[in-house]
Short mmCIF file of C-alpha atoms in Angstrom, two decimals:
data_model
loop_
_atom_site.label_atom_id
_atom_site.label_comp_id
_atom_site.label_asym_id
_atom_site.label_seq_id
_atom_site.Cartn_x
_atom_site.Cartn_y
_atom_site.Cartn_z
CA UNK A 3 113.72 147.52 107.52
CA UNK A 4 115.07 144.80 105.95
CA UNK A 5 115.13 143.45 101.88
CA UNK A 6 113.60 139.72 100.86
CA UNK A 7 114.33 137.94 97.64
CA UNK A 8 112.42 135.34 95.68
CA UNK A 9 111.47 135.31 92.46
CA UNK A 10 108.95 134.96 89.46
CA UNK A 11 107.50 131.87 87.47
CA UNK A 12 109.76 132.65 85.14
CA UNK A 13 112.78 132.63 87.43
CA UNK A 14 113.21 136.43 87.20
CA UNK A 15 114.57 137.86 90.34
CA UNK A 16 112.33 140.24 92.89
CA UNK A 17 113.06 142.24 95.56
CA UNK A 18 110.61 143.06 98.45
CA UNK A 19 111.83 145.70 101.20
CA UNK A 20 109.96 144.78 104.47
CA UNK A 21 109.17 147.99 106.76
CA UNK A 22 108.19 147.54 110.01
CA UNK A 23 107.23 148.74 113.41
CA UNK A 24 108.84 147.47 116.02
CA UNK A 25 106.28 148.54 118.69
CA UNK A 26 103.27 148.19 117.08
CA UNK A 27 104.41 145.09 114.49
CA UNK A 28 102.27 146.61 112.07
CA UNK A 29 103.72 145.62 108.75
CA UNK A 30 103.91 149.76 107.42
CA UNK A 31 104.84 148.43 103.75
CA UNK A 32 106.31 146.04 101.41
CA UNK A 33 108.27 147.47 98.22
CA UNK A 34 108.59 145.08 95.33
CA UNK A 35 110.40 145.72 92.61
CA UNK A 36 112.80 144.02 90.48
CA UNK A 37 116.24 145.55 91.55
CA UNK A 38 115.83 148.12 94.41
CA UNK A 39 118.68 150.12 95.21
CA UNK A 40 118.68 153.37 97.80
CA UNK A 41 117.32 155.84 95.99
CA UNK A 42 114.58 153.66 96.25
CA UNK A 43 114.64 152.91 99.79
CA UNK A 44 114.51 156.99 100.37
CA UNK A 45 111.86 157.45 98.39
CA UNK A 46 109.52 154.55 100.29
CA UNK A 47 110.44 156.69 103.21
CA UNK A 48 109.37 159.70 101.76
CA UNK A 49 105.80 158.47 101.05
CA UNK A 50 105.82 156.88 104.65
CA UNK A 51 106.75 160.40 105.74
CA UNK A 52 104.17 161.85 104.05
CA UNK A 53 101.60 159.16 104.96
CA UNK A 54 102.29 159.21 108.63
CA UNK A 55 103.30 162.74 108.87
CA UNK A 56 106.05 161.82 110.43
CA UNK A 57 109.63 159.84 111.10
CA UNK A 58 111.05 157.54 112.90
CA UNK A 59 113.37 158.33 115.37
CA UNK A 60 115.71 155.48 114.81
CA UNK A 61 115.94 152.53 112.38
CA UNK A 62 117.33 149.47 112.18
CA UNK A 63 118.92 148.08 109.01
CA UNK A 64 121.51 145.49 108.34
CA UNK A 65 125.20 146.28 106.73
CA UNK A 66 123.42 146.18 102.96
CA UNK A 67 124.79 148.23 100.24
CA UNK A 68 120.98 150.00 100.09
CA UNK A 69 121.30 150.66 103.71
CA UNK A 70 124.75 151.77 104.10
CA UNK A 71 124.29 154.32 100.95
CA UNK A 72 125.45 158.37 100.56
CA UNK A 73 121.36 158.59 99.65
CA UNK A 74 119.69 157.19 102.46
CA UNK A 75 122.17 158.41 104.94
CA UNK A 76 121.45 161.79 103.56
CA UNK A 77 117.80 161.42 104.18
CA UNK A 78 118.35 160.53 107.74
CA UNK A 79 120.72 163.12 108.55
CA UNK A 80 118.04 165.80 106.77
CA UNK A 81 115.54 163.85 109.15
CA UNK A 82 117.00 163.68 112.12
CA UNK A 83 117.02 159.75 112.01
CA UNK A 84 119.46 157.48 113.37
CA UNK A 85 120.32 154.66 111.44
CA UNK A 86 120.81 151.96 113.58
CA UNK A 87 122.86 149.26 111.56
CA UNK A 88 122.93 145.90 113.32
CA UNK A 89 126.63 143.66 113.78
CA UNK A 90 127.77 141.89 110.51
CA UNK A 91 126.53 138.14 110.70
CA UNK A 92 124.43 139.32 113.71
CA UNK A 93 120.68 139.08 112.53
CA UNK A 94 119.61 139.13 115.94
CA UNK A 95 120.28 142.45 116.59
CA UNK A 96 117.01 142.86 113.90
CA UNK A 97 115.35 139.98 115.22
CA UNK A 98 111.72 141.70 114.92
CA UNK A 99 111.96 141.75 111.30
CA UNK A 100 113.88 138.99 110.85
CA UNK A 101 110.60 137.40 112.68
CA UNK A 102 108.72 139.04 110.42
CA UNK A 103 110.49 138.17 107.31
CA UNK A 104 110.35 134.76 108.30
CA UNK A 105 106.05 134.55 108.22
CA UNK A 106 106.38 136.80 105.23
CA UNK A 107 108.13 134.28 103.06
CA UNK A 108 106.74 130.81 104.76
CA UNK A 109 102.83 132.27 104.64
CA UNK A 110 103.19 134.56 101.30
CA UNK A 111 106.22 134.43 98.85
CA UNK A 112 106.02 130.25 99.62
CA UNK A 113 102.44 129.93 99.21
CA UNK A 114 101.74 131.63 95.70
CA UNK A 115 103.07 131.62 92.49
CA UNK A 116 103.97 135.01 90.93
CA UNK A 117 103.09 135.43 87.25
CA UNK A 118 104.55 138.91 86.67
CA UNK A 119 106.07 141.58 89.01
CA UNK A 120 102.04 143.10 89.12
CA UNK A 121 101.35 139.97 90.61
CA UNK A 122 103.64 140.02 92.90
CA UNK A 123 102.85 142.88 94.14
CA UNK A 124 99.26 142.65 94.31
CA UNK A 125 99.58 139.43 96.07
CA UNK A 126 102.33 140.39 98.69
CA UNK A 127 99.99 143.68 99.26
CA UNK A 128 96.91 141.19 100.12
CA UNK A 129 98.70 139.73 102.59
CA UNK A 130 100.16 142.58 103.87
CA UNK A 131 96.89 143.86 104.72
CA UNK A 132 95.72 140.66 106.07
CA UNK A 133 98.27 140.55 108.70
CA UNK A 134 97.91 143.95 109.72
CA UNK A 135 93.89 143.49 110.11
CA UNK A 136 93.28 140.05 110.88
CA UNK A 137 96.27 138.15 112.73
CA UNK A 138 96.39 138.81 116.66
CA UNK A 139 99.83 138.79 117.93
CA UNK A 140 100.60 137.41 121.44
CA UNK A 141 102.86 139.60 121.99
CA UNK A 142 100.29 142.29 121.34
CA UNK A 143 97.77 140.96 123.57
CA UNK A 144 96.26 139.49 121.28
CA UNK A 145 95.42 142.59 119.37
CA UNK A 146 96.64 142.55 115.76
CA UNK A 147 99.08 145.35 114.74
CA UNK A 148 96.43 148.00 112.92
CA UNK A 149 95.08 147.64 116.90
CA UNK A 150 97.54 148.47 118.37
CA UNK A 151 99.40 151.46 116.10
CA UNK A 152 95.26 153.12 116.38
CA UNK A 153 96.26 153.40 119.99
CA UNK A 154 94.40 150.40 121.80
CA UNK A 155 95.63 148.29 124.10
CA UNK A 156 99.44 149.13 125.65
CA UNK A 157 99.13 151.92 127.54
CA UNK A 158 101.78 154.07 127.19
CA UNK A 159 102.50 157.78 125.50
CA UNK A 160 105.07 156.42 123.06
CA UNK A 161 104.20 157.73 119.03
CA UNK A 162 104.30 154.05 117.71
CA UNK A 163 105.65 154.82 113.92
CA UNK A 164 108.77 156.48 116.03
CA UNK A 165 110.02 152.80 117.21
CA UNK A 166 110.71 151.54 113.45
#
C-alpha cells in the first residue's frame, strides 16, 4: 500500500493510494482523492474487508504520516493485521508496489490529462481494470493478476488477498 501524487489540468494536487497484492499482483484498488489522510486509508480497508470478506495478514507501508497514524494502527490491531513498515529511505523493502507504482504513473497518470478529480478517477479506474484483466505478468506465468487471485495457475493453498 503505498500513496502517488500528480495532479490536475489545473495544477490542483491529487492523491491516489495504490493497494496491492503481493502474491497475486492484482491491483485490489486505487483511492483518489484530493488530500487523503488515515481515516481514509481505514475506511478503503473497510470496504476491501467487506468486499473480500476478509484481511490481510500483514501489510506493507512506508514511514508516511497516513501509515504511521493512531487510526489505521487501530484498525490493524482490531484486525489482527501487522503493519509491516519498510526502513526510512529504503523503498526496496516495498519493491512490489514500488514496481507497481512505477507502470501506474508511466502508463496512466503520464498518459492522460485529468480535467477534474471525476476524471481522474474514472480514468485511473479504467486502467486499473485493464491491468488486472488484460496484462499477463511474467512473473505470473503469464497469467494476468484477476488469473491468478481466481485461483489458476500457482499451485499452492495460500488465500492470495492475505499476502498484501
Amino acid at each position: 500500500m503505498d500513496f502517488v501524487a500528480d495532479q490536475l489540468f489545473n495544477g490542483r494536487k491529487i492523491r491516489a493510494l495504490t493497494v496491492v497484492d503481493n502474491y497475486s499482483r492484482q491491483c485490489l484498488t486505487i483511492h483518489v482523492g484530493q488530500a487523503l489522510k488515515s481515516e481514509d486509508v481505514v475506511d478503503v480497508m473497510n470496504r476491501l474487508k467487506a468486499l473480500y470478506l476478509t484481511v490481510p495478514g500483514r501489510i506493507q507501508v512506508d514511514n508516511g504520516s497516513e501509515f504511521i497514524s493512531k487510526a489505521l494502527d487501530k484498525w490493524a490491531y482490531d484486525n489482527k493485521v501487522t503493519l509491516d513498515f519498510s526502513r526510512p529511505g529504503k523503498p526496496t523493502d516495498n519493491a512490489f508496489i514500488e514496481s507497481f507504482n512505477g507502470s501506474f504513473r508511466d502508463e496512466c497518470l503520464n498518459a492522460h490529462w485529468f480535467l477534474s478529480l471525476e476524471d481522474a478517477q474514472e480514468k485511473i479506474e479504467h486502467w486499473r481494470q485493464e491491468y488486472n484483466t488484460f496484462r499477463p505478468h511474467s512473473s505470473l506465468g503469464g497469467l494476468t493478476p484477476n488469473e491468478v487471485g481466481k485461483g489458476k495457475g500457482k499451485s499452492t493453498n495460500e488465500c492470495p488477498i492475505l499476502n498484501l
